[in-house]
mmCIF file of C-alpha atoms in Angstrom:
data_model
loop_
_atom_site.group_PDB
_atom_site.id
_atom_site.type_symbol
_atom_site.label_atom_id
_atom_site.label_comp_id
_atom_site.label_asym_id
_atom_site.label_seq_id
_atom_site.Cartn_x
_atom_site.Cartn_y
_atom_site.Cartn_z
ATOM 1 C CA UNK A 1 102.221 43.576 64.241
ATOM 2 C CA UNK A 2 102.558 46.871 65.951
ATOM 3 C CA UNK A 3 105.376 47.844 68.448
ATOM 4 C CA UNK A 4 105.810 50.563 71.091
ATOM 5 C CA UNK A 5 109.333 52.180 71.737
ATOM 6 C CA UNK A 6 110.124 52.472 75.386
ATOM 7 C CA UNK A 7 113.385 54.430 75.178
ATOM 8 C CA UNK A 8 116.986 54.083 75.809
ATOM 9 C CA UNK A 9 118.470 52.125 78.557
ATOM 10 C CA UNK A 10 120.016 54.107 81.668
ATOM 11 C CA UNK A 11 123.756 53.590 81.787
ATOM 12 C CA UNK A 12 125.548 51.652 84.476
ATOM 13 C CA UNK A 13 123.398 48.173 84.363
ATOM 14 C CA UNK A 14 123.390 45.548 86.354
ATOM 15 C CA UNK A 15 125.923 42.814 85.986
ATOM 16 C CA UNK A 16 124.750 39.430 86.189
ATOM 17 C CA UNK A 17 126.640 35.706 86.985
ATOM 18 C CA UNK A 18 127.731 33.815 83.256
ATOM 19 C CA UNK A 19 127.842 29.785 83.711
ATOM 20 C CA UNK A 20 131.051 28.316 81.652
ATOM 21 C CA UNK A 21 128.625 25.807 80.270
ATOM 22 C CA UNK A 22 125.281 25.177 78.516
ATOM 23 C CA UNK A 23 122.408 24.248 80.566
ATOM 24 C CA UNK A 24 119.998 21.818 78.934
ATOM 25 C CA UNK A 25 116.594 21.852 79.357
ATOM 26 C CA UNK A 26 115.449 20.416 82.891
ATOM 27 C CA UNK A 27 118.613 20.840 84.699
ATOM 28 C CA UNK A 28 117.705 22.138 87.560
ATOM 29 C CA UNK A 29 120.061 25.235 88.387
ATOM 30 C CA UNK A 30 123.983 26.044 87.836
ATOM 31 C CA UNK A 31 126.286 25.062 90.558
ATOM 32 C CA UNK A 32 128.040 28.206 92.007
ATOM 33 C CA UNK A 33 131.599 26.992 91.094
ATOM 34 C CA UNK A 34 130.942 26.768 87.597
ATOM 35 C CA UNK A 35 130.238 30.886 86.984
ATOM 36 C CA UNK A 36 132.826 31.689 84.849
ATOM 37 C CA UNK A 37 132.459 35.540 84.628
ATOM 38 C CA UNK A 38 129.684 38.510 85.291
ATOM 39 C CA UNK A 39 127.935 39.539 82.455
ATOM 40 C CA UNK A 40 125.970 42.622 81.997
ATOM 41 C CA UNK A 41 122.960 41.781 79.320
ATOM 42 C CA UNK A 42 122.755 45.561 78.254
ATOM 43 C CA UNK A 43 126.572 45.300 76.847
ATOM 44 C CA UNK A 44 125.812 41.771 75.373
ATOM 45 C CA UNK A 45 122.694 42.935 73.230
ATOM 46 C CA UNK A 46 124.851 46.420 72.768
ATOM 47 C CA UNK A 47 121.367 48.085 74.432
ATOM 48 C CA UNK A 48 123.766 51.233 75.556
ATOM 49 C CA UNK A 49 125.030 52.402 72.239
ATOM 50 C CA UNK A 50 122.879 55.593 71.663
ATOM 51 C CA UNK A 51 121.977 54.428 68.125
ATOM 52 C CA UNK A 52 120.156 51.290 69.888
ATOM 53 C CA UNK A 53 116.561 51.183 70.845
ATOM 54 C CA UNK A 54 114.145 49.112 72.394
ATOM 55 C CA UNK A 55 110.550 48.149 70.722
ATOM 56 C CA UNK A 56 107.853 46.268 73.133
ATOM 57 C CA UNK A 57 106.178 43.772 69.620
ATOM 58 C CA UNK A 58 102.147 43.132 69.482
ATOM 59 C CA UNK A 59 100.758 40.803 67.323
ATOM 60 C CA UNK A 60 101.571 37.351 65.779
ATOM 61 C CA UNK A 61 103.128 38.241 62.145
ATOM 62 C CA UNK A 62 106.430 37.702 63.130
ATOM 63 C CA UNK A 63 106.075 34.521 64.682
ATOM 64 C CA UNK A 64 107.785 32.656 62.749
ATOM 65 C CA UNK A 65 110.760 34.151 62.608
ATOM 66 C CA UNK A 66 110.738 33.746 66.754
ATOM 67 C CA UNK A 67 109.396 37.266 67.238
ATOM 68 C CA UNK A 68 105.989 36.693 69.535
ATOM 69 C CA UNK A 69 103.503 39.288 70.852
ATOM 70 C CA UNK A 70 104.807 41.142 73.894
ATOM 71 C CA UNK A 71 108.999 40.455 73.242
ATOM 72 C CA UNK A 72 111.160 42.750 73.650
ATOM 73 C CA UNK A 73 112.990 44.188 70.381
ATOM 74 C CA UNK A 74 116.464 45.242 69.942
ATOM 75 C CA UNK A 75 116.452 47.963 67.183
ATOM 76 C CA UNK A 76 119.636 49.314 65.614
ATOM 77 C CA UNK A 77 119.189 52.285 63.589
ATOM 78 C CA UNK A 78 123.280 51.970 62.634
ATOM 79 C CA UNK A 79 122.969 49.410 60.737
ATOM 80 C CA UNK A 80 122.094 49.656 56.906
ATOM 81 C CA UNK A 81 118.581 47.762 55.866
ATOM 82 C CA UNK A 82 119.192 45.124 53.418
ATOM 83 C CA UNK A 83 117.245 42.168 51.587
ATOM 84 C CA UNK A 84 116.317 39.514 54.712
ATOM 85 C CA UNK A 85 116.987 41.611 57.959
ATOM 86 C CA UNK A 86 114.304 42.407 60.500
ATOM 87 C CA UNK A 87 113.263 45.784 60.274
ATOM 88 C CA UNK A 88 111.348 48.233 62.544
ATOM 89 C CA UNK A 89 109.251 50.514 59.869
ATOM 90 C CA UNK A 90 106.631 53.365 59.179
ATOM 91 C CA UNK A 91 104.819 52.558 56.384
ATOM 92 C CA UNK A 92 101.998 55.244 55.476
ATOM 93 C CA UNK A 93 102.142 56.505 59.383
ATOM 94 C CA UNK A 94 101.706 52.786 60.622
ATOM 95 C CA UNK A 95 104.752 51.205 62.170
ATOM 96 C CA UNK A 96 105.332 47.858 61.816
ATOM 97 C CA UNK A 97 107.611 45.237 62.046
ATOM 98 C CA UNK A 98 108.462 42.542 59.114
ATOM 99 C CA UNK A 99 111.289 40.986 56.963
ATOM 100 C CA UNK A 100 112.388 43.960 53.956
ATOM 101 C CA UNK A 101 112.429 41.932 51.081
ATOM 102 C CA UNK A 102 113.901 43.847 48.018
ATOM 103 C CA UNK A 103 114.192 42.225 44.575
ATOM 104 C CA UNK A 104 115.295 44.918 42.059
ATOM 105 C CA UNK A 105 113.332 48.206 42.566
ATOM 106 C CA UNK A 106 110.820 46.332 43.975
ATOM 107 C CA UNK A 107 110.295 46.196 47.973
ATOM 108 C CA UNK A 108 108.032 44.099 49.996
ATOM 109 C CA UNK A 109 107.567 43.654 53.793
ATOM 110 C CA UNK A 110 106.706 40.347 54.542
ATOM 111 C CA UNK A 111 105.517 38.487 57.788
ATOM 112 C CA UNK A 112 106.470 35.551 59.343
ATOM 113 C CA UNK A 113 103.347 33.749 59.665
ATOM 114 C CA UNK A 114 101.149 32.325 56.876
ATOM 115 C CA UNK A 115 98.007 34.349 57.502
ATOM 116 C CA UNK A 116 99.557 37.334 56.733
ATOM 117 C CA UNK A 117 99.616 38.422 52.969
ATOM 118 C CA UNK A 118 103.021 40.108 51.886
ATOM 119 C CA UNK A 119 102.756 44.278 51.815
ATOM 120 C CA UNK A 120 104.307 45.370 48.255
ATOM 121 C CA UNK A 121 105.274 49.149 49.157
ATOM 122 C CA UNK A 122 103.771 51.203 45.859
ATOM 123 C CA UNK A 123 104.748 54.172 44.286
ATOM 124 C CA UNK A 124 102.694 56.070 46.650
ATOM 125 C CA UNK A 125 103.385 54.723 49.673
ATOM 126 C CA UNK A 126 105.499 56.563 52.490
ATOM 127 C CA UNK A 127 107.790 54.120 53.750
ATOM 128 C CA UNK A 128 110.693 55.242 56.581
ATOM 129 C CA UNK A 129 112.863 52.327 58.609
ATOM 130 C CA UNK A 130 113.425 52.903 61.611
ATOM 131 C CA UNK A 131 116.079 50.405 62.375
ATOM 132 C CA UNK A 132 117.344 46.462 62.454
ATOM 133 C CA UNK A 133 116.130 43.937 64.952
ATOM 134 C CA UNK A 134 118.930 42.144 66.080
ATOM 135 C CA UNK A 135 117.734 40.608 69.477
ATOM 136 C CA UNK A 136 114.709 40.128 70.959
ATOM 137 C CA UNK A 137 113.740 39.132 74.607
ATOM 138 C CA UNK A 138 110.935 37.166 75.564
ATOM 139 C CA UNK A 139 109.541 36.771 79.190
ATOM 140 C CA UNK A 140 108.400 33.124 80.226
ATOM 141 C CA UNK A 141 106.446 34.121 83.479
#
């Protein structure tokens, strides 16, 4: 799974209507009267700090973990890498994206789909993270 960083997000974004309620799936659209507030999406996923980024995913690895080729990643280089988050990585000049497992000194990057064999970083290898995933946005169309 490879990713491609397409910057930071231009300030002053767009707010957009919040329904007070939950819609479930097949209702067909919220009634005016029930918007609650406006919302702006880049302060909700907290896409206007400067030590946010955003990642465009490829591949499949991540799958399970709800990560799917072509969503969009939230990356959060403030926030310290530890055993089970979602990281954004370089690993011997190859970014990637996986789950940092870390058990003792030992530190693997593992996918989230079963045809991918866990990556145990060795001795030798060069391995720099780049940040957390904390969102990620998917388009349906």
């Amino acid at each position: 799974m490879s990713y491609f960083i397409l910057g930071r997000v231009a300030i002053g974004g767009v707010p957009l209507p919040l329904c007070s309620f939950r819609i479930p799936a097949g209702f067909p659209s919220p009634a005016a009267d029930h918007i609650e507030q406006q919302i702006s999406l880049d302060e909700v996923l907290n896409i206007r700090a400067p030590h946010v980024y955003l990642a465009s995913i490829s591949g499949d690895s991540m799958q399970g973990a709800g990560i799917f080729d072509g969503d969009l990643a939230v990356v959060d280089r403030s926030i310290e890498p530890v055993h089970g988050h979602i990281v954004v990585a370089l690993l011997n000049n190859e970014p990637v994206c996986k789950r940092l497992c870390v058990r003792g000194r030992e530190v693997i990057l593992l996918s989230e789909n079963p045809k991918y064999p866990p990556r145990y970083v060795l001795e030798g290898d060069d391995l720099a993270i780049w940040g957390v995933i904390t969102s990620s946005v998917r388009s349906h169309v």
